[in-house]
mmCIF file of C-alpha atoms in Angstrom:
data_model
loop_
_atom_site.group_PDB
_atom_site.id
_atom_site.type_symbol
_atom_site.label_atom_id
_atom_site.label_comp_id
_atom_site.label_asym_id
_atom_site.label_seq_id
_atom_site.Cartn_x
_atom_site.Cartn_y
_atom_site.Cartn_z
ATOM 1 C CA UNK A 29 -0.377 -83.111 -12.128
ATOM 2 C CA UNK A 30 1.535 -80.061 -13.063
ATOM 3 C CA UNK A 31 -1.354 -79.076 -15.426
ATOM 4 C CA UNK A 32 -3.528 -79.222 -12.583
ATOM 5 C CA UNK A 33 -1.735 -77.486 -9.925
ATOM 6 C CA UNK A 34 -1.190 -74.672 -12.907
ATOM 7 C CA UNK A 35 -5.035 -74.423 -12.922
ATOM 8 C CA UNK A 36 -5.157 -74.129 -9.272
ATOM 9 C CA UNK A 37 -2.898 -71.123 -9.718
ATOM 10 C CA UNK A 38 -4.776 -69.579 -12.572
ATOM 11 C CA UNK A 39 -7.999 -69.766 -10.153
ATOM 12 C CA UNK A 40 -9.445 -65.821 -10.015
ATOM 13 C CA UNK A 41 -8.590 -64.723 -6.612
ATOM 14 C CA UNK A 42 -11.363 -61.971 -6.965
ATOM 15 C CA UNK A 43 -13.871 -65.106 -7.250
ATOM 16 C CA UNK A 44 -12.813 -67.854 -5.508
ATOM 17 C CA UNK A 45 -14.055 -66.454 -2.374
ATOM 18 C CA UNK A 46 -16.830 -68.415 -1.342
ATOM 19 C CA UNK A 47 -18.873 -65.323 -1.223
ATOM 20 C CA UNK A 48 -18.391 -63.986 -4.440
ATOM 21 C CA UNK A 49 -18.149 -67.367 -5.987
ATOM 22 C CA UNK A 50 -22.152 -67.375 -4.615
ATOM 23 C CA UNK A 51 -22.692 -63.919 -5.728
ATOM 24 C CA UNK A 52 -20.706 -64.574 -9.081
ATOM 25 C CA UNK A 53 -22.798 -67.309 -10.150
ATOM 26 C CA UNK A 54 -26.070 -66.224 -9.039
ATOM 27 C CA UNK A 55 -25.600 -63.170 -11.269
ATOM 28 C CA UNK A 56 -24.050 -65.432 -13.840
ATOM 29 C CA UNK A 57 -27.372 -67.097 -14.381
ATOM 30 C CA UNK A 58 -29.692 -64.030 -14.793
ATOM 31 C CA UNK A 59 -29.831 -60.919 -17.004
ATOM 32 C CA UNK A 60 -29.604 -58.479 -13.708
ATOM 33 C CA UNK A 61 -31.227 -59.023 -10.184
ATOM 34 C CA UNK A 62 -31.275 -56.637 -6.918
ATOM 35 C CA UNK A 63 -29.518 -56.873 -3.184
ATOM 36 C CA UNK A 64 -32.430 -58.164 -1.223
ATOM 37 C CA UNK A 65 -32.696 -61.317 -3.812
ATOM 38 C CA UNK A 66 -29.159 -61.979 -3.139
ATOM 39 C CA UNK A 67 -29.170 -61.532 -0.021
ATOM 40 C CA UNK A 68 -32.415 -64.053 0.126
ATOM 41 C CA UNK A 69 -30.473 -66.547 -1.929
ATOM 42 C CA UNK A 70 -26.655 -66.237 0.084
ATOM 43 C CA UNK A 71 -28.469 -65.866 3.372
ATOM 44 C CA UNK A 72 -25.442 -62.682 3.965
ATOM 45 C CA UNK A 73 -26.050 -59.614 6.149
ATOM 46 C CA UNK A 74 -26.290 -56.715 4.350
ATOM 47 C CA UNK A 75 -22.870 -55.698 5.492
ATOM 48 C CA UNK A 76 -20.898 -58.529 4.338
ATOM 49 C CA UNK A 77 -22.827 -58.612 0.850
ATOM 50 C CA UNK A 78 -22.086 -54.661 0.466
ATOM 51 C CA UNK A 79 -18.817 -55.595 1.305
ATOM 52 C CA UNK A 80 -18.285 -58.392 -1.276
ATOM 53 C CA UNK A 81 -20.071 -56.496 -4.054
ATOM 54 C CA UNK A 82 -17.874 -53.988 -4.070
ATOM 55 C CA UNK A 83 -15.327 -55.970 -4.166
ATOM 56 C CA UNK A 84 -16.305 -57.420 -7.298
ATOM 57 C CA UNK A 85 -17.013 -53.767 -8.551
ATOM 58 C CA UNK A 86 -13.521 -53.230 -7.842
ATOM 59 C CA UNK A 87 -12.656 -55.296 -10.272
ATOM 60 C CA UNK A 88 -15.142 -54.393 -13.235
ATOM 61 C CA UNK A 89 -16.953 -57.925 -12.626
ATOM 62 C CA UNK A 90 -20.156 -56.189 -11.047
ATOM 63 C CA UNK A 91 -22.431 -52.991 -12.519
ATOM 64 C CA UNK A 92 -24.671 -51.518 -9.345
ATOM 65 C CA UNK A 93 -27.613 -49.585 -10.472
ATOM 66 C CA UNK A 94 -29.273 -48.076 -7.605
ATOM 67 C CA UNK A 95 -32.760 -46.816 -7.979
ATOM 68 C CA UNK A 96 -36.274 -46.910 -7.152
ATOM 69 C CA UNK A 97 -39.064 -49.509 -7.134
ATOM 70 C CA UNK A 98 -41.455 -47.127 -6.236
ATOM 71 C CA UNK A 99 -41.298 -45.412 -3.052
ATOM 72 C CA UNK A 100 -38.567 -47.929 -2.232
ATOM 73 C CA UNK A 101 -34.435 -47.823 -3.079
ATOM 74 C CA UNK A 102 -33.593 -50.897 -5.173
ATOM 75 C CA UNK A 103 -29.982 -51.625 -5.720
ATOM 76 C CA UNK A 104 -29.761 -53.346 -9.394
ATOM 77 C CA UNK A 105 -26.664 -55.563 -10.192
ATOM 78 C CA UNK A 106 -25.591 -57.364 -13.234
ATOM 79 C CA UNK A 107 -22.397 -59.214 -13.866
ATOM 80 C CA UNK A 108 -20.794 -56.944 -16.888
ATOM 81 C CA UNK A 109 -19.388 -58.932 -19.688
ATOM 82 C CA UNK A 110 -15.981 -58.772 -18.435
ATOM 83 C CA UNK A 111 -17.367 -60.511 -15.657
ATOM 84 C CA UNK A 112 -18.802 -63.052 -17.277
ATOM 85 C CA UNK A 113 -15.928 -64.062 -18.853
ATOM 86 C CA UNK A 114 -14.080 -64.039 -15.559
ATOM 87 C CA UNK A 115 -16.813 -66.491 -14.367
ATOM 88 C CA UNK A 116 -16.796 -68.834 -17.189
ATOM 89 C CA UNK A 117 -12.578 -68.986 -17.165
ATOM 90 C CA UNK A 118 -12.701 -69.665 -13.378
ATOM 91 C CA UNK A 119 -15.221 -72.606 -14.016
ATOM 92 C CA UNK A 120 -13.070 -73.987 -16.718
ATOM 93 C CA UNK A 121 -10.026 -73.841 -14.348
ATOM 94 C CA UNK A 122 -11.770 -75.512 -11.666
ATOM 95 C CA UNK A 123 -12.940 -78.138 -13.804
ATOM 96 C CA UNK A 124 -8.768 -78.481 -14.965
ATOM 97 C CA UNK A 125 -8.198 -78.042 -11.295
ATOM 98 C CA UNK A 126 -10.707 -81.134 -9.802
ATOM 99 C CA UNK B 13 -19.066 -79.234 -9.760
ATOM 100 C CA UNK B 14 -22.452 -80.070 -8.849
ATOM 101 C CA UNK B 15 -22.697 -77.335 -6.747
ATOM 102 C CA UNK B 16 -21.634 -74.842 -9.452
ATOM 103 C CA UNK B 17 -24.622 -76.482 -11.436
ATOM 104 C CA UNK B 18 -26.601 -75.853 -7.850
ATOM 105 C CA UNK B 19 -26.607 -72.165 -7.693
ATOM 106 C CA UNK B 20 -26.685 -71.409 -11.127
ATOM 107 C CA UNK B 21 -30.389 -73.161 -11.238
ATOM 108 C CA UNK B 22 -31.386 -71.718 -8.307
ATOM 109 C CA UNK B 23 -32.626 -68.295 -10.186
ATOM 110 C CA UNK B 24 -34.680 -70.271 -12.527
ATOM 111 C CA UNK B 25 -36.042 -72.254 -9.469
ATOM 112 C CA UNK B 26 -36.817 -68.988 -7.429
ATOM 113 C CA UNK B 27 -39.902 -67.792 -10.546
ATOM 114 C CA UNK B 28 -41.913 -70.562 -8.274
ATOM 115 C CA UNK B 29 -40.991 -69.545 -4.861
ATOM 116 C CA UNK B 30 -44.383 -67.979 -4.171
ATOM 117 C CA UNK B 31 -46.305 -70.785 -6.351
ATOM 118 C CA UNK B 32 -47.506 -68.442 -9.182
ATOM 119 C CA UNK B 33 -46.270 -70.271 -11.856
ATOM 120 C CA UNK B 34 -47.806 -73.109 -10.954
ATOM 121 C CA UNK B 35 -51.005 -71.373 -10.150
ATOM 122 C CA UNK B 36 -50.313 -69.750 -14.043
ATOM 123 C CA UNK B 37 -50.551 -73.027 -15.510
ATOM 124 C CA UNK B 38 -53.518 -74.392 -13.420
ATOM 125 C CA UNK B 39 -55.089 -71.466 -14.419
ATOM 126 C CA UNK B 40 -54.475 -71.982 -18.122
ATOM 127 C CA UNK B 41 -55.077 -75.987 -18.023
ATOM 128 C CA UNK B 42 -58.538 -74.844 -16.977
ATOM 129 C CA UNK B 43 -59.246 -71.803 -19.211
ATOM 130 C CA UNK B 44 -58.655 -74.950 -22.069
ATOM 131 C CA UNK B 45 -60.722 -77.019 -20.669
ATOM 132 C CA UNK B 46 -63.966 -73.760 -19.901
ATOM 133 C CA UNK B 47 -63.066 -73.223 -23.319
ATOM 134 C CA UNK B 48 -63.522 -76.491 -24.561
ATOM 135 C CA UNK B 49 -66.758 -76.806 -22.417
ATOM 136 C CA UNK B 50 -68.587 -73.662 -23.566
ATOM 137 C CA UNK B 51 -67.430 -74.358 -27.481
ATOM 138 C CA UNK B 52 -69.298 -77.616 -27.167
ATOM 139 C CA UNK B 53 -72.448 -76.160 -25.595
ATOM 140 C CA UNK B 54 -72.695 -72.911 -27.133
ATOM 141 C CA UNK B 55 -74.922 -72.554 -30.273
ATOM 142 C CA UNK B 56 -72.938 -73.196 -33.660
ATOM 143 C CA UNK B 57 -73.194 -69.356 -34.931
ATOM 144 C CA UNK B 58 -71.834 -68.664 -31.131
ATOM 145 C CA UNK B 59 -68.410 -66.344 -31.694
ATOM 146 C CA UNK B 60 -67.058 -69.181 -29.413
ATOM 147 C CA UNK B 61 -67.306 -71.669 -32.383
ATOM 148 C CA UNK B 62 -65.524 -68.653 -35.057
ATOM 149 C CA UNK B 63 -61.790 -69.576 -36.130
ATOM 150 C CA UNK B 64 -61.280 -66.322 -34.197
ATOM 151 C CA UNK B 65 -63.185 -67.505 -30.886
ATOM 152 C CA UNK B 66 -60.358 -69.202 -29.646
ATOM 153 C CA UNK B 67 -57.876 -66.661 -30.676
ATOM 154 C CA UNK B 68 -59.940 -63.709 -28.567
ATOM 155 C CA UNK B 69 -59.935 -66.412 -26.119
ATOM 156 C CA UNK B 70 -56.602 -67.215 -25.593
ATOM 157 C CA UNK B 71 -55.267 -63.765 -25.790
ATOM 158 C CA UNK B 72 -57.542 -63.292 -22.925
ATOM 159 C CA UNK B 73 -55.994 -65.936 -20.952
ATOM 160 C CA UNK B 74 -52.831 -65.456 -21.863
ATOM 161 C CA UNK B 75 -53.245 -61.505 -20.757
ATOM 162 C CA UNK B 76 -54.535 -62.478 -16.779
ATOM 163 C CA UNK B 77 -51.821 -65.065 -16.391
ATOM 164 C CA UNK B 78 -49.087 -62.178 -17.607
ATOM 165 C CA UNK B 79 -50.485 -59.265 -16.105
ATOM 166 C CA UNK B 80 -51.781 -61.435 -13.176
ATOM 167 C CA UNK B 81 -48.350 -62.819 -12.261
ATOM 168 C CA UNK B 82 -46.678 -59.602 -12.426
ATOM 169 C CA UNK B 83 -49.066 -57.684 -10.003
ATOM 170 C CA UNK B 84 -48.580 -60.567 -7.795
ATOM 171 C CA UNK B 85 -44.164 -60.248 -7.944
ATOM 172 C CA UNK B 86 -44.311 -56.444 -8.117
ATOM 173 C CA UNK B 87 -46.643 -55.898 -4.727
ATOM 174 C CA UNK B 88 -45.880 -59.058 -2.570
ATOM 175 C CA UNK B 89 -43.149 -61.500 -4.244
ATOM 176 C CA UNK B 90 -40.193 -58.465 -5.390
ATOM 177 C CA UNK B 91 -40.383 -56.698 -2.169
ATOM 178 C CA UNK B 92 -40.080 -60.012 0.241
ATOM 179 C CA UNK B 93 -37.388 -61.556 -1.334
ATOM 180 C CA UNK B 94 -36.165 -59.878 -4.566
ATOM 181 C CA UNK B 95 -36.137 -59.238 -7.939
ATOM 182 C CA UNK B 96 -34.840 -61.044 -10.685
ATOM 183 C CA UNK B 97 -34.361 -60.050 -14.652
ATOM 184 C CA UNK B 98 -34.146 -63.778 -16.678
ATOM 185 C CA UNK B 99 -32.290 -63.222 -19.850
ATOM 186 C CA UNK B 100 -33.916 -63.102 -22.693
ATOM 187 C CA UNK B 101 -32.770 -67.389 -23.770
ATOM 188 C CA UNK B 102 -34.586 -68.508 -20.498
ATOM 189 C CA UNK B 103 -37.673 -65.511 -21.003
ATOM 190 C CA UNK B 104 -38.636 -66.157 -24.365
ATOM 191 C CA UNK B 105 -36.492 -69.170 -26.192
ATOM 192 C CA UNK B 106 -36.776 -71.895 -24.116
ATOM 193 C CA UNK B 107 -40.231 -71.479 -23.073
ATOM 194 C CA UNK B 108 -40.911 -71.009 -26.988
ATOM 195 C CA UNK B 109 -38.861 -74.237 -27.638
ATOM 196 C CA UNK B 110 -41.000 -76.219 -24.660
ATOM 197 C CA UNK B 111 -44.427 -74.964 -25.769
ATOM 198 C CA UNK B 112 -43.748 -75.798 -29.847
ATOM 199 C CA UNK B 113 -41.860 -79.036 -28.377
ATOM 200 C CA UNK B 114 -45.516 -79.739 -26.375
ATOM 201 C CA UNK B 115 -47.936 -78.660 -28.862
ATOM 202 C CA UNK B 116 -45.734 -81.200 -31.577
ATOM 203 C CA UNK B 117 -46.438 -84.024 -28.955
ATOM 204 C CA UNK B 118 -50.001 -82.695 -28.543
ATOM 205 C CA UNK B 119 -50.565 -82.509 -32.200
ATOM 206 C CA UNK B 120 -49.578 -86.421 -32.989
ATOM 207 C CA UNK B 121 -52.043 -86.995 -29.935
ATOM 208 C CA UNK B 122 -54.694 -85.453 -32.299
ATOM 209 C CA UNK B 123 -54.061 -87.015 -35.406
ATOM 210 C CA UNK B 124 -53.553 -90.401 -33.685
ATOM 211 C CA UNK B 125 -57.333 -89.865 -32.199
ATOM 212 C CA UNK B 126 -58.425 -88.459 -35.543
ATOM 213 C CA UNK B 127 -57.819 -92.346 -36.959
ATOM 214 C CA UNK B 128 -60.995 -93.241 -35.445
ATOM 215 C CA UNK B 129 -60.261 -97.238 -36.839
ATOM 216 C CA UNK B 130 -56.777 -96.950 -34.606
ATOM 217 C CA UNK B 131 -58.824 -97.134 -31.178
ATOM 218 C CA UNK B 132 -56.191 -95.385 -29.957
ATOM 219 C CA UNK B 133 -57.931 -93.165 -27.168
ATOM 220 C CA UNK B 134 -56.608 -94.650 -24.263
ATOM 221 C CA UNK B 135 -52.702 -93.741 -25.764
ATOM 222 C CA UNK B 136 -53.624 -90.113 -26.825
ATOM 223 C CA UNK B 137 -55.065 -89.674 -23.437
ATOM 224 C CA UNK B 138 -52.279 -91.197 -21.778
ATOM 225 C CA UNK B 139 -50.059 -89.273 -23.714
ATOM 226 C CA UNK B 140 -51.375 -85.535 -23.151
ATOM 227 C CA UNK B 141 -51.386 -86.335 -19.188
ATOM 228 C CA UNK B 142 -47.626 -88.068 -19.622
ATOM 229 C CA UNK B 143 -46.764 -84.665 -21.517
ATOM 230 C CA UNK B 144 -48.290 -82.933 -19.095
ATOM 231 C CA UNK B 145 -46.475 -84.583 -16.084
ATOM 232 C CA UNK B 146 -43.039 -84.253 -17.789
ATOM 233 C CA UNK B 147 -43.617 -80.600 -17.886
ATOM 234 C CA UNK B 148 -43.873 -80.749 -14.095
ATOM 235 C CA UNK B 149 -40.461 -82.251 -12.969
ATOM 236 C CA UNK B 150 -38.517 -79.086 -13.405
ATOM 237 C CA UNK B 151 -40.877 -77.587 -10.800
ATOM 238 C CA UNK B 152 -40.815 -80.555 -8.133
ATOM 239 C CA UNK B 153 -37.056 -80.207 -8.608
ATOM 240 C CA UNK B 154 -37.516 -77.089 -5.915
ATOM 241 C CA UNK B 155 -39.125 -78.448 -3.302
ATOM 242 C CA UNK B 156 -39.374 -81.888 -1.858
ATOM 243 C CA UNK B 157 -42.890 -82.423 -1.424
ATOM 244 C CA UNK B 158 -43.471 -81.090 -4.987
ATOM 245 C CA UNK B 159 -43.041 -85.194 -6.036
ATOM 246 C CA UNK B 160 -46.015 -86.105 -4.338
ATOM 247 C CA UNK B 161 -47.951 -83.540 -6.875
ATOM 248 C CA UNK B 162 -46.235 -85.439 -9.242
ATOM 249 C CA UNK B 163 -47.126 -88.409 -8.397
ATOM 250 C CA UNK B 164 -50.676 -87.441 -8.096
ATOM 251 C CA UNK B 165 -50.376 -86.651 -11.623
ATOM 252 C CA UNK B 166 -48.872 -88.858 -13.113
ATOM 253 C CA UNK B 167 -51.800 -91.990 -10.984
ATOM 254 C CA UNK B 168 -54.114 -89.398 -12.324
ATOM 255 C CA UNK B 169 -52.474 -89.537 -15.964
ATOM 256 C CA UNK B 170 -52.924 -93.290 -16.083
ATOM 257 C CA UNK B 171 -56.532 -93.405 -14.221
ATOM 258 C CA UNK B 172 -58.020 -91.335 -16.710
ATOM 259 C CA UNK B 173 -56.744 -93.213 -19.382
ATOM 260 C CA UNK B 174 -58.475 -96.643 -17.555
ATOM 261 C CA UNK B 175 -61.511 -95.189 -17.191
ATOM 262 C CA UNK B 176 -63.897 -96.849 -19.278
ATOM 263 C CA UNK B 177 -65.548 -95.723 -22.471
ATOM 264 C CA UNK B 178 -68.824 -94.865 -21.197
ATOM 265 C CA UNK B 179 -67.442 -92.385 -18.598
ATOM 266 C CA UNK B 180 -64.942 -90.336 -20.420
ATOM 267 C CA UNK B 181 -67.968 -90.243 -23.872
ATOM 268 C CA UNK B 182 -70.190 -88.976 -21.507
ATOM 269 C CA UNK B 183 -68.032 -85.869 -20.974
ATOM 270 C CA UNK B 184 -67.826 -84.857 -24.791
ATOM 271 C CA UNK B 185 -71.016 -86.704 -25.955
ATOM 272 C CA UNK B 186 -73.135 -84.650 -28.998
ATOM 273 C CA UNK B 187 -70.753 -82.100 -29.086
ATOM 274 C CA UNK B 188 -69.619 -80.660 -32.603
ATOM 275 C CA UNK B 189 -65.938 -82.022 -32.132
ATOM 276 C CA UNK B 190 -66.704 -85.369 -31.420
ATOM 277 C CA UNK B 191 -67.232 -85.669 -35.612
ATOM 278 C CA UNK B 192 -63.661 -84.935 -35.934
ATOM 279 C CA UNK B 193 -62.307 -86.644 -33.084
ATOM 280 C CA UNK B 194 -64.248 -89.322 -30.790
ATOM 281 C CA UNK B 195 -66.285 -88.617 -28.180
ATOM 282 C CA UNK B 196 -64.599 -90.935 -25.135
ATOM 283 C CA UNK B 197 -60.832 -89.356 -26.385
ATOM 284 C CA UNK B 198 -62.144 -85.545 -26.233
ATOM 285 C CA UNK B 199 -63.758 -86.709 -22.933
ATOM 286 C CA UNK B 200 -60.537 -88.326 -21.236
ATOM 287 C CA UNK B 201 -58.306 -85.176 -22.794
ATOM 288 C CA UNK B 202 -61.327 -82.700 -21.242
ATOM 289 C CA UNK B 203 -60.851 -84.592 -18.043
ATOM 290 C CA UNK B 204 -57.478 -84.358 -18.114
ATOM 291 C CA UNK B 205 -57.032 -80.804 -17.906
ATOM 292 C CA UNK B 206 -59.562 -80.474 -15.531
ATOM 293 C CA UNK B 207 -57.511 -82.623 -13.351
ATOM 294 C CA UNK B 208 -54.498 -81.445 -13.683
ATOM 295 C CA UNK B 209 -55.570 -77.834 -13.725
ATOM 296 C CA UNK B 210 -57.384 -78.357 -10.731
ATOM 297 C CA UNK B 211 -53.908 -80.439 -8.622
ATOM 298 C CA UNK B 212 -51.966 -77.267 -10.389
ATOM 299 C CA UNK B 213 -54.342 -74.536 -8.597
ATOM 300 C CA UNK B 214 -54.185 -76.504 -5.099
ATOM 301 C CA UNK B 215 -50.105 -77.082 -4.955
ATOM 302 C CA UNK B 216 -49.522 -73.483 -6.258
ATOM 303 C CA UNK B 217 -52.176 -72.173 -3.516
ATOM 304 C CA UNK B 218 -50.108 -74.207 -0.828
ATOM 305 C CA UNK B 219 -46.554 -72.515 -2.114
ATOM 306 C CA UNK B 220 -48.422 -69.211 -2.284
ATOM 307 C CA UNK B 221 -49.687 -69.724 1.440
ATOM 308 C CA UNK B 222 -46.306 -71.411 2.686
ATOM 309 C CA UNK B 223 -44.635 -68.091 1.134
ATOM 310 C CA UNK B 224 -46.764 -65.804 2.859
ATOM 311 C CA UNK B 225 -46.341 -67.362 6.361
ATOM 312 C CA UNK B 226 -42.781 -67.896 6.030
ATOM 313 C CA UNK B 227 -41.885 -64.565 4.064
ATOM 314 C CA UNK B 228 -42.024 -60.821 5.283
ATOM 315 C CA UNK B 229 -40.626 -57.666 3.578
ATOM 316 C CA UNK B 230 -37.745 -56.281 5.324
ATOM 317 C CA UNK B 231 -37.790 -52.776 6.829
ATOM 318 C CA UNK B 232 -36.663 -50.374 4.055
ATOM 319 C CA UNK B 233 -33.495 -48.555 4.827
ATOM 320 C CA UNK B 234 -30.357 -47.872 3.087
ATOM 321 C CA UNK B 235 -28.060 -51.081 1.124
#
């Protein structure tokens, strides 16, 4: 029990918003992707996902690339490996956690 | 937990949003069996019957279905509902591992056939469309009504494999392969990627139509 309520502690407060949980693990699954995919896939407004991914670029989880597909701005992300590990530590502390 | 699992599948799921890769493989199940078609028909000095032939041949095929899919994410899928970059285990490994994995399973088929003594036609035909089928669950995973493509396939995995002799020979009959292999297992194999080509083409045209209706690109302003 202690162990468990220790993981609950030890869950990344950056992540475990629902949000950026989605965001988190959509990234975690793909070399990089842009904001209208992730938007698509979290059904967010653009404001709340702005808001969330820099959140997560706050904390050196998130790279943002924007450029051009083109005629048309394309905002790149990709979780950096710092991320990643984030990710992965929060799933093994849920898993302790549940 | 499950729904950790749930949205880190859901990138590999979206590559079939708009049906392409389904209408990728119909297309190649097909392009096999033209191939096979115009090898048996064309005269034996015909570059079609060359060890290089089928190697021209497939790089052909394999060239539309790359640069054909990518025209079709880059102008309609990319701009509706995003982009996505797979990395480079789900781009190039596993697909590698699936194909070599399939082409193992395909390759048994053969030499079981090639025992001409073994009767074992119905099995190797049985097999390929089994193969086949298995190959399809990961994409009726996505959607719900993918399962009844799937079981389309798989009836039409074990139909071909009950037809009788006469029908499937008839297919492959006085054709140079049938002296390696017989004529009613090159038939039901033939038949089999017709089939399945052809269920691949319609259910990919349906996602591809259900995408358009249901998908528009979004006005282009600042993110």
């Amino acid at each position: 029990m202690n162990q468990q309520i220790r993981a609950i502690a030890g869950l990344d407060r950056v992540i475990h918003e629902p949000g950026r949980f989605m965001i988190a693990a959509l990234l975690y699954a793909v070399d990089r992707t842009d904001f209208l995919y992730l938007q698509h896939e979290t059904g967010m407004n653009k404001g709340t996902l702005s808001s969330h991914i820099s959140r997560l670029e706050d904390a050196r989880y998130v790279e943002v690339e924007k450029t051009y597909r083109g005629k048309v701005p394309q905002t790149l992300l990709r979780l950096t490996p710092v991320g990643r590990k984030a990710f992965e530590q929060y799933r093994k502390n849920l898993k302790q956690a549940l | 937990m499950n729904q950790v699992r749930d949205y880190l599948e859901r990138p590999k799921l979206y590559y079939n949003i708009d049906g392409v890769g389904e209408l990728g493989i119909g297309f190649m199940y097909l392009t096999y069996a033209l191939f096979a078609w115009l090898e048996a028909r064309a005269p034996e000095n015909s570059f079609l019957n060359r060890p290089y032939g089928f190697l021209v041949y497939m790089t052909a095929m394999v060239s539309i279905i790359h640069y054909g899919s990518k025209a079709i994410k880059e102008r309609i899928t990319y701009r509706r509902t995003g982009f996505v970059e797979y990395t480079a285990r789900d781009k190039y490994w596993i697909p590698f591992a699936l194909g070599a994995g399939i082409s193992a399973l395909l390759s048994v088929g053969i030499a079981l056939a090639m025992r001409r003594h073994w009767q074992a036609s119905t099995l190797v035909s049985l097999l390929v469309g089994l193969a086949l089928t298995a190959g399809y669950i990961r994409i009726a995973r996505t959607v719900r009504w993918k399962w009844a493509v799937f079981i389309v396939m798989l009836a039409g995995a074990f139909m071909i494999a009950a037809l009788p002799a006469d029908v499937t020979e008839a297919f492959a009959n006085h054709t140079d392969l049938t002296r390696a292999i017989p004529a009613r297992t090159l038939g039901a194999c033939w038949l089999t990627f017709v089939v399945f080509g052809v269920v691949m083409m319609i259910s990919g045209g349906i996602s591809f139509w259900l995408y358009l209706r249901h998908t528009e690109a979004p006005e282009v302003e600042d993110e």
